[in-house]
Amino acid sequence: MHDPALTPDDLLFDFGITALGASFHGDWLLDADSEQEHIASVTASTEHGILGQSLLVEDVLRLRDSALTGPEIAALWALTNRDAFDGSPSIEGRERPWLDEVLAVVTPVIRAYGAPSAQWTTVPPCPPGHAHRHLAGEVTALLNELTPRQDAGVTSATATAALTRCAELVCSELAFRFALRAFGAFEARISRELYERLERLGERFGYGEYLVDEVNHLVE
């Protein structure tokens, strides 16, 4: 999510790989015969042009081409579940091939709507001077507040390690969205002070008003 032309109105709600993971909830198999069919269904809307699909492709390329290990990618994906018993498919042992499967579904959509090849072939890491680089420490500091109250299909230690590596090696903005999902997956308590920190970080990442609000129900 590095396009300087994007505004908070473009990013009102969750997007990219974290939104895709959350879409695999409940009884998704009742409406789709395969993961690919589900992905095609939830990414087919052209209401906002190709923005949503392009943001998903960007996330997937960053993860696929990153220095993260397969198990770290699988741990991040697991955090997009609402809990350990939710319906999101496990990608353990097939992490990068699965990301390629997502690209195979979504890339033809953005190509058909005129996206330049740079949007669907490779995405470089955050450049050294980019604002996201400077926020990595603030994102990883949030993980000290992650206190699980339920099973999330991955241990908090594994989740914290993967989130830290994502913030430091991939992109702090992407790691922040995964961290928000982690608070929900673990049903972790969020103090009012912590929620205000989350809101401020969300504003610095350029989000609209509802993205961070998804964890508001955890505030105590």
Phi, psi and omega in degrees: 000072188238009180284115182296346180280347181291143179240165176306330178293335177281341188235043182295321184238171179302155185209176175068211186294328180289322176291322178299315179300317181293337181288341178276059183246161174056236188255047183300332180291346176287340183249355181215145181270350182203166176300318182297320179294321177296314180301316179299321182293314186279348180249008186277343184296137176246023182304322180248039181068226182252014186301307183299317180294321180295320178294324177294314179300320178300312178302313184296317179296318179299317179291313183300319186265010183274176176274003178295147175281164176304310179301327178292319177296318179297322179295317178298316179298320180300330181291344180283349172290150174289329174198179186294343185254011179285176192267005181294132182291143174287139176246014182302128179085355180220033191299303183287322173301324179292320177298323176295326177295320177298315179300321181296332178278316191270324184304317179301331179293310183287331175293319181295333180261018168088017178295137177294154186301332180298337181279345184228013177249314180202150177230120181288159175299163175305129179296154185308324183268004184290146182302326180299326179300321184285347182262000182301317180296322179291325178292313182293331178296331179298333185293340176294341181266000184277102181243103187295142172241357177206163178291140180239011180082358177208145181289156180295327178295316178295317179297314182297319179296317180293319179296320179297314179296322178296316180296321186275327188251338184248286181192131181292330179293315177297317178298323179297317178296320176296324179295319176301318177296325180297318178300320178290317182297322180271357183053043185284143176293143176233121177285163177300320180297318179294319180298322178295324175297317179299317179298316181296319178294319178301320178295321181290333175277354175089018182285158170279184192286343188257350186292306178292332182300344179297339178256008181301330181293347181269356184287130179229000000 
